[in-house]
Amino acid sequence: MSNASEAADRLIAARSKGESVGWRDILPSDRAGAYAIQDATLAQIGPLGGWKVGASGPDAEPVCAPLPAPGLLASGARLGSEFRLRGVEVEVALRVGRALTAEDAALPDRELARAFDAVYPAIEIVETRLEDWTNSAALAQLADLQSHGALLIGAASTVSPAAIDLRAVEADLSIGEDISRRIIGGNPAGDIWRLLRWLVRHCADRGLPLLPGQIVTTGSCTGMVFAEAGTSARARLVGFGEVTVDF
């Protein structure tokens, strides 16, 4: 698929109709192509509310996707039948406090931390517009906003951005009455400032620099758990607070 606009149109049609698109039909040739499809999708379903960023390991190159503002929801929101996959991940999110440029990516950790003015517990809902999602190519998932569905955001915590250490975050995830996951340091990316420094540079180079009020969520602390329709999920991040979602 060489035409980013055509791929975005197919993804948006699948999104609006509650259907799926063959992942090979929108598969880009590289990450630049995937990000171009993201941009074309966002142009139609935006505005931009923030970003998700993560990495598969402490040395892996991060990947990211824009978060459309309509999908940023307060804790306790009820999601409808259009959410079919219902993957649930517990995450740490931050709010951007000032505009960031590519030069800010060179700041030491504590100075970069001052550019963020709030920290939140969050649940990302993983959703897909792709057929055969479990066997789909990573680049197709990246083009599909890295399988983003919605982001539930809890109350702002008292944690200082500079104090965040993803390697020490203790997170519980409950589906219904049962604790499905309880993990300490479960985010594979490890260093949050490596992620955010990469994101600052990437977004600036992409022409979409981080702006005040945007939310950045930083990858799963629990891995993904699938919820059944008619259930609720509750996440607790020790020291950060709680966040819930109903299906």
Tab-separated table of C-alpha atoms in Angstrom:
chain	number	residue	atom	x	y	z
A	1	MET	CA	0.000	0.000	0.000
A	2	SER	CA	1.741	3.156	-1.199
A	3	ASN	CA	-1.067	5.682	-0.798
A	4	ALA	CA	-1.380	6.827	2.812
A	5	SER	CA	-4.679	8.612	2.202
A	6	GLU	CA	-6.259	5.507	0.673
A	7	ALA	CA	-5.088	3.343	3.555
A	8	ALA	CA	-6.431	5.873	6.051
A	9	ASP	CA	-9.777	5.952	4.228
A	10	ARG	CA	-10.046	2.180	4.533
A	11	LEU	CA	-9.217	2.246	8.222
A	12	ILE	CA	-11.685	5.043	8.907
A	13	ALA	CA	-14.430	3.242	6.971
A	14	ALA	CA	-13.792	0.116	9.035
A	15	ARG	CA	-13.881	2.199	12.206
A	16	SER	CA	-17.170	3.927	11.356
A	17	LYS	CA	-18.943	0.763	10.177
A	18	GLY	CA	-17.704	-1.527	12.929
A	19	GLU	CA	-16.018	-3.710	10.335
A	20	SER	CA	-12.471	-4.805	9.611
A	21	VAL	CA	-10.005	-4.235	6.798
A	22	GLY	CA	-7.497	-6.759	5.549
A	23	TRP	CA	-4.167	-5.819	7.093
A	24	ARG	CA	-2.299	-6.541	3.879
A	25	ASP	CA	-4.505	-3.957	2.161
A	26	ILE	CA	-3.099	-1.145	4.302
A	27	LEU	CA	0.390	-2.505	4.983
A	28	PRO	CA	3.052	0.213	4.598
A	29	SER	CA	6.572	-0.579	3.478
A	30	ASP	CA	8.275	1.002	6.473
A	31	ARG	CA	7.704	3.023	9.647
A	32	ALA	CA	7.667	6.299	7.745
A	33	GLY	CA	4.778	4.951	5.694
A	34	ALA	CA	2.969	3.824	8.837
A	35	TYR	CA	3.322	7.275	10.390
A	36	ALA	CA	2.035	8.852	7.161
A	37	ILE	CA	-1.095	6.680	7.426
A	38	GLN	CA	-1.477	7.766	11.064
A	39	ASP	CA	-1.288	11.414	10.002
A	40	ALA	CA	-3.871	10.916	7.259
A	41	THR	CA	-6.179	9.145	9.724
A	42	LEU	CA	-5.788	11.844	12.361
A	43	ALA	CA	-6.603	14.528	9.793
A	44	GLN	CA	-10.085	13.027	9.534
A	45	ILE	CA	-10.844	11.863	13.083
A	46	GLY	CA	-8.832	14.352	15.189
A	47	PRO	CA	-8.116	16.780	16.701
A	48	LEU	CA	-4.923	15.597	18.323
A	49	GLY	CA	-5.253	15.051	22.062
A	50	GLY	CA	-1.900	13.486	22.806
A	51	TRP	CA	0.366	10.548	22.086
A	52	LYS	CA	1.063	6.967	23.060
A	53	VAL	CA	4.685	5.893	23.088
A	54	GLY	CA	6.330	2.646	24.039
A	55	ALA	CA	9.130	0.225	23.317
A	56	SER	CA	9.416	-3.542	23.389
A	57	GLY	CA	12.567	-3.373	25.499
A	58	PRO	CA	15.011	-0.956	27.107
A	59	ASP	CA	17.181	-0.826	23.983
A	60	ALA	CA	14.475	-1.113	21.317
A	61	GLU	CA	13.558	1.875	19.176
A	62	PRO	CA	10.281	3.332	20.478
A	63	VAL	CA	7.135	3.611	18.392
A	64	CYS	CA	4.276	6.027	18.827
A	65	ALA	CA	0.799	6.947	17.663
A	66	PRO	CA	-1.344	10.062	17.999
A	67	LEU	CA	-4.331	9.945	20.355
A	68	PRO	CA	-7.461	11.517	18.841
A	69	ALA	CA	-8.995	13.858	21.406
A	70	PRO	CA	-12.484	12.252	21.263
A	71	GLY	CA	-10.967	9.039	22.648
A	72	LEU	CA	-9.517	10.644	25.789
A	73	LEU	CA	-12.091	9.834	28.459
A	74	ALA	CA	-12.493	10.312	32.200
A	75	SER	CA	-12.263	7.355	34.539
A	76	GLY	CA	-15.564	5.516	34.848
A	77	ALA	CA	-16.656	5.990	31.247
A	78	ARG	CA	-18.832	3.268	29.686
A	79	LEU	CA	-17.716	1.940	26.317
A	80	GLY	CA	-20.187	0.485	23.852
A	81	SER	CA	-20.422	-2.466	21.511
A	82	GLU	CA	-18.126	-0.812	18.972
A	83	PHE	CA	-15.285	-1.967	21.234
A	84	ARG	CA	-14.987	-5.588	20.183
A	85	LEU	CA	-11.426	-6.498	21.151
A	86	ARG	CA	-11.502	-4.855	24.603
A	87	GLY	CA	-7.814	-5.228	25.353
A	88	VAL	CA	-6.962	-3.515	28.647
A	89	GLU	CA	-3.543	-2.146	29.614
A	90	VAL	CA	-2.572	-0.177	32.736
A	91	GLU	CA	-0.312	2.791	32.038
A	92	VAL	CA	1.270	5.926	33.475
A	93	ALA	CA	0.311	9.117	31.613
A	94	LEU	CA	1.630	12.672	31.804
A	95	ARG	CA	0.287	16.053	30.731
A	96	VAL	CA	2.468	18.368	28.677
A	97	GLY	CA	2.970	21.672	30.472
A	98	ARG	CA	4.738	23.695	27.778
A	99	ALA	CA	5.495	23.510	24.087
A	100	LEU	CA	8.471	21.311	23.323
A	101	THR	CA	10.928	21.618	20.454
A	102	ALA	CA	13.486	19.208	19.057
A	103	GLU	CA	16.153	20.973	21.122
A	104	ASP	CA	14.343	19.976	24.326
A	105	ALA	CA	15.165	16.344	23.588
A	106	ALA	CA	18.724	17.083	24.702
A	107	LEU	CA	17.678	18.254	28.179
A	108	PRO	CA	18.761	16.265	31.234
A	109	ASP	CA	16.023	14.109	32.715
A	110	ARG	CA	15.068	16.478	35.548
A	111	GLU	CA	14.856	19.491	33.258
A	112	LEU	CA	12.776	17.584	30.730
A	113	ALA	CA	10.514	16.474	33.584
A	114	ARG	CA	9.690	20.139	34.311
A	115	ALA	CA	8.017	20.336	30.896
A	116	PHE	CA	5.262	18.035	32.210
A	117	ASP	CA	2.852	19.348	34.821
A	118	ALA	CA	0.685	16.392	35.883
A	119	VAL	CA	0.820	12.602	36.188
A	120	TYR	CA	-2.182	10.270	35.880
A	121	PRO	CA	-3.087	6.614	36.223
A	122	ALA	CA	-4.525	5.462	32.916
A	123	ILE	CA	-6.086	2.510	31.124
A	124	GLU	CA	-5.544	2.180	27.418
A	125	ILE	CA	-8.177	0.214	25.536
A	126	VAL	CA	-6.563	-1.724	22.727
A	127	GLU	CA	-8.815	-1.983	19.673
A	128	THR	CA	-8.198	-2.922	16.072
A	129	ARG	CA	-9.589	-2.189	12.666
A	130	LEU	CA	-7.622	-5.102	11.160
A	131	GLU	CA	-8.797	-8.568	10.166
A	132	ASP	CA	-6.792	-11.402	11.718
A	133	TRP	CA	-5.222	-8.933	14.129
A	134	THR	CA	-3.251	-11.519	16.089
A	135	ASN	CA	-1.382	-12.520	12.936
A	136	SER	CA	-1.116	-9.057	11.399
A	137	ALA	CA	2.207	-7.373	10.673
A	138	ALA	CA	3.577	-4.920	13.222
A	139	LEU	CA	3.705	-2.179	10.571
A	140	ALA	CA	-0.010	-2.626	9.852
A	141	GLN	CA	-0.780	-2.301	13.565
A	142	LEU	CA	1.407	0.798	13.758
A	143	ALA	CA	-0.460	2.327	10.815
A	144	ASP	CA	-3.728	1.594	12.649
A	145	LEU	CA	-2.743	4.029	15.425
A	146	GLN	CA	-0.814	1.217	17.112
A	147	SER	CA	-4.166	-0.490	17.856
A	148	HIS	CA	-5.415	2.417	19.967
A	149	GLY	CA	-9.067	2.456	20.975
A	150	ALA	CA	-9.453	4.850	23.902
A	151	LEU	CA	-7.575	6.175	26.930
A	152	LEU	CA	-9.283	6.345	30.330
A	153	ILE	CA	-7.637	8.887	32.605
A	154	GLY	CA	-7.890	8.963	36.388
A	155	ALA	CA	-7.494	11.914	38.738
A	156	ALA	CA	-4.145	13.706	38.709
A	157	SER	CA	-1.784	12.109	41.208
A	158	THR	CA	0.588	13.717	43.664
A	159	VAL	CA	3.566	12.014	41.993
A	160	SER	CA	6.118	14.420	40.565
A	161	PRO	CA	7.005	13.722	36.930
A	162	ALA	CA	10.691	13.653	37.897
A	163	ALA	CA	9.998	10.836	40.366
A	164	ILE	CA	8.530	8.398	37.813
A	165	ASP	CA	10.484	5.186	37.416
A	166	LEU	CA	8.639	2.709	35.199
A	167	ARG	CA	10.978	-0.010	36.461
A	168	ALA	CA	9.461	0.319	39.947
A	169	VAL	CA	5.759	0.994	39.217
A	170	GLU	CA	3.457	-1.433	41.042
A	171	ALA	CA	0.226	-2.006	39.128
A	172	ASP	CA	-2.896	-4.110	39.732
A	173	LEU	CA	-5.500	-4.818	37.073
A	174	SER	CA	-8.875	-6.278	37.998
A	175	ILE	CA	-11.484	-7.507	35.534
A	176	GLY	CA	-14.772	-7.897	37.362
A	177	GLU	CA	-14.071	-9.071	40.912
A	178	ASP	CA	-10.829	-10.861	40.120
A	179	ILE	CA	-7.300	-9.445	40.081
A	180	SER	CA	-6.031	-10.447	36.666
A	181	ARG	CA	-2.543	-8.999	36.952
A	182	ARG	CA	-0.327	-7.689	39.764
A	183	ILE	CA	3.082	-6.652	38.503
A	184	ILE	CA	5.996	-4.511	39.659
A	185	GLY	CA	8.149	-2.950	36.961
A	186	GLY	CA	6.194	-4.555	34.143
A	187	ASN	CA	6.740	-1.863	31.516
A	188	PRO	CA	9.310	-3.324	29.086
A	189	ALA	CA	10.573	0.109	28.002
A	190	GLY	CA	12.257	0.689	31.366
A	191	ASP	CA	13.409	4.315	31.250
A	192	ILE	CA	10.516	6.748	30.765
A	193	TRP	CA	12.848	9.634	29.891
A	194	ARG	CA	14.406	7.711	27.040
A	195	LEU	CA	10.869	7.231	25.670
A	196	LEU	CA	9.867	10.853	26.135
A	197	ARG	CA	13.117	12.227	24.740
A	198	TRP	CA	12.581	10.124	21.595
A	199	LEU	CA	8.954	11.276	21.369
A	200	VAL	CA	9.852	14.961	21.708
A	201	ARG	CA	12.305	14.683	18.830
A	202	HIS	CA	10.022	12.512	16.697
A	203	CYS	CA	6.996	14.767	17.068
A	204	ALA	CA	9.003	17.899	16.319
A	205	ASP	CA	10.494	16.298	13.214
A	206	ARG	CA	7.012	15.168	12.177
A	207	GLY	CA	5.656	18.709	12.358
A	208	LEU	CA	3.410	17.885	15.332
A	209	PRO	CA	5.394	19.134	18.349
A	210	LEU	CA	4.150	18.375	21.832
A	211	LEU	CA	1.894	21.189	23.061
A	212	PRO	CA	0.505	22.218	26.468
A	213	GLY	CA	-2.443	20.160	27.625
A	214	GLN	CA	-1.678	17.118	25.501
A	215	ILE	CA	-1.583	13.738	27.231
A	216	VAL	CA	1.279	11.302	26.739
A	217	THR	CA	0.830	7.692	27.831
A	218	THR	CA	3.918	5.576	28.176
A	219	GLY	CA	3.185	1.896	27.581
A	220	SER	CA	1.732	-1.005	29.484
A	221	CYS	CA	2.775	-1.767	33.058
A	222	THR	CA	0.729	-4.991	33.133
A	223	GLY	CA	0.676	-6.420	29.649
A	224	MET	CA	-2.722	-6.786	28.004
A	225	VAL	CA	-5.781	-8.524	29.453
A	226	PHE	CA	-8.989	-8.994	27.464
A	227	ALA	CA	-12.301	-8.081	29.076
A	228	GLU	CA	-15.691	-9.576	28.280
A	229	ALA	CA	-18.635	-7.388	27.305
A	230	GLY	CA	-20.679	-6.444	30.367
A	231	THR	CA	-17.680	-6.361	32.709
A	232	SER	CA	-15.692	-3.594	34.369
A	233	ALA	CA	-11.944	-3.105	34.645
A	234	ARG	CA	-10.164	-1.354	37.500
A	235	ALA	CA	-6.522	-0.385	37.547
A	236	ARG	CA	-4.576	0.630	40.638
A	237	LEU	CA	-1.088	2.056	40.370
A	238	VAL	CA	0.446	2.292	43.824
A	239	GLY	CA	1.088	5.949	44.637
A	240	PHE	CA	-0.577	7.131	41.429
A	241	GLY	CA	-4.236	6.293	42.014
A	242	GLU	CA	-7.001	4.305	40.345
A	243	VAL	CA	-8.882	4.356	37.061
A	244	THR	CA	-11.891	2.337	35.889
A	245	VAL	CA	-13.821	1.557	32.725
A	246	ASP	CA	-17.110	-0.231	32.054
A	247	PHE	CA	-17.873	-2.267	28.936
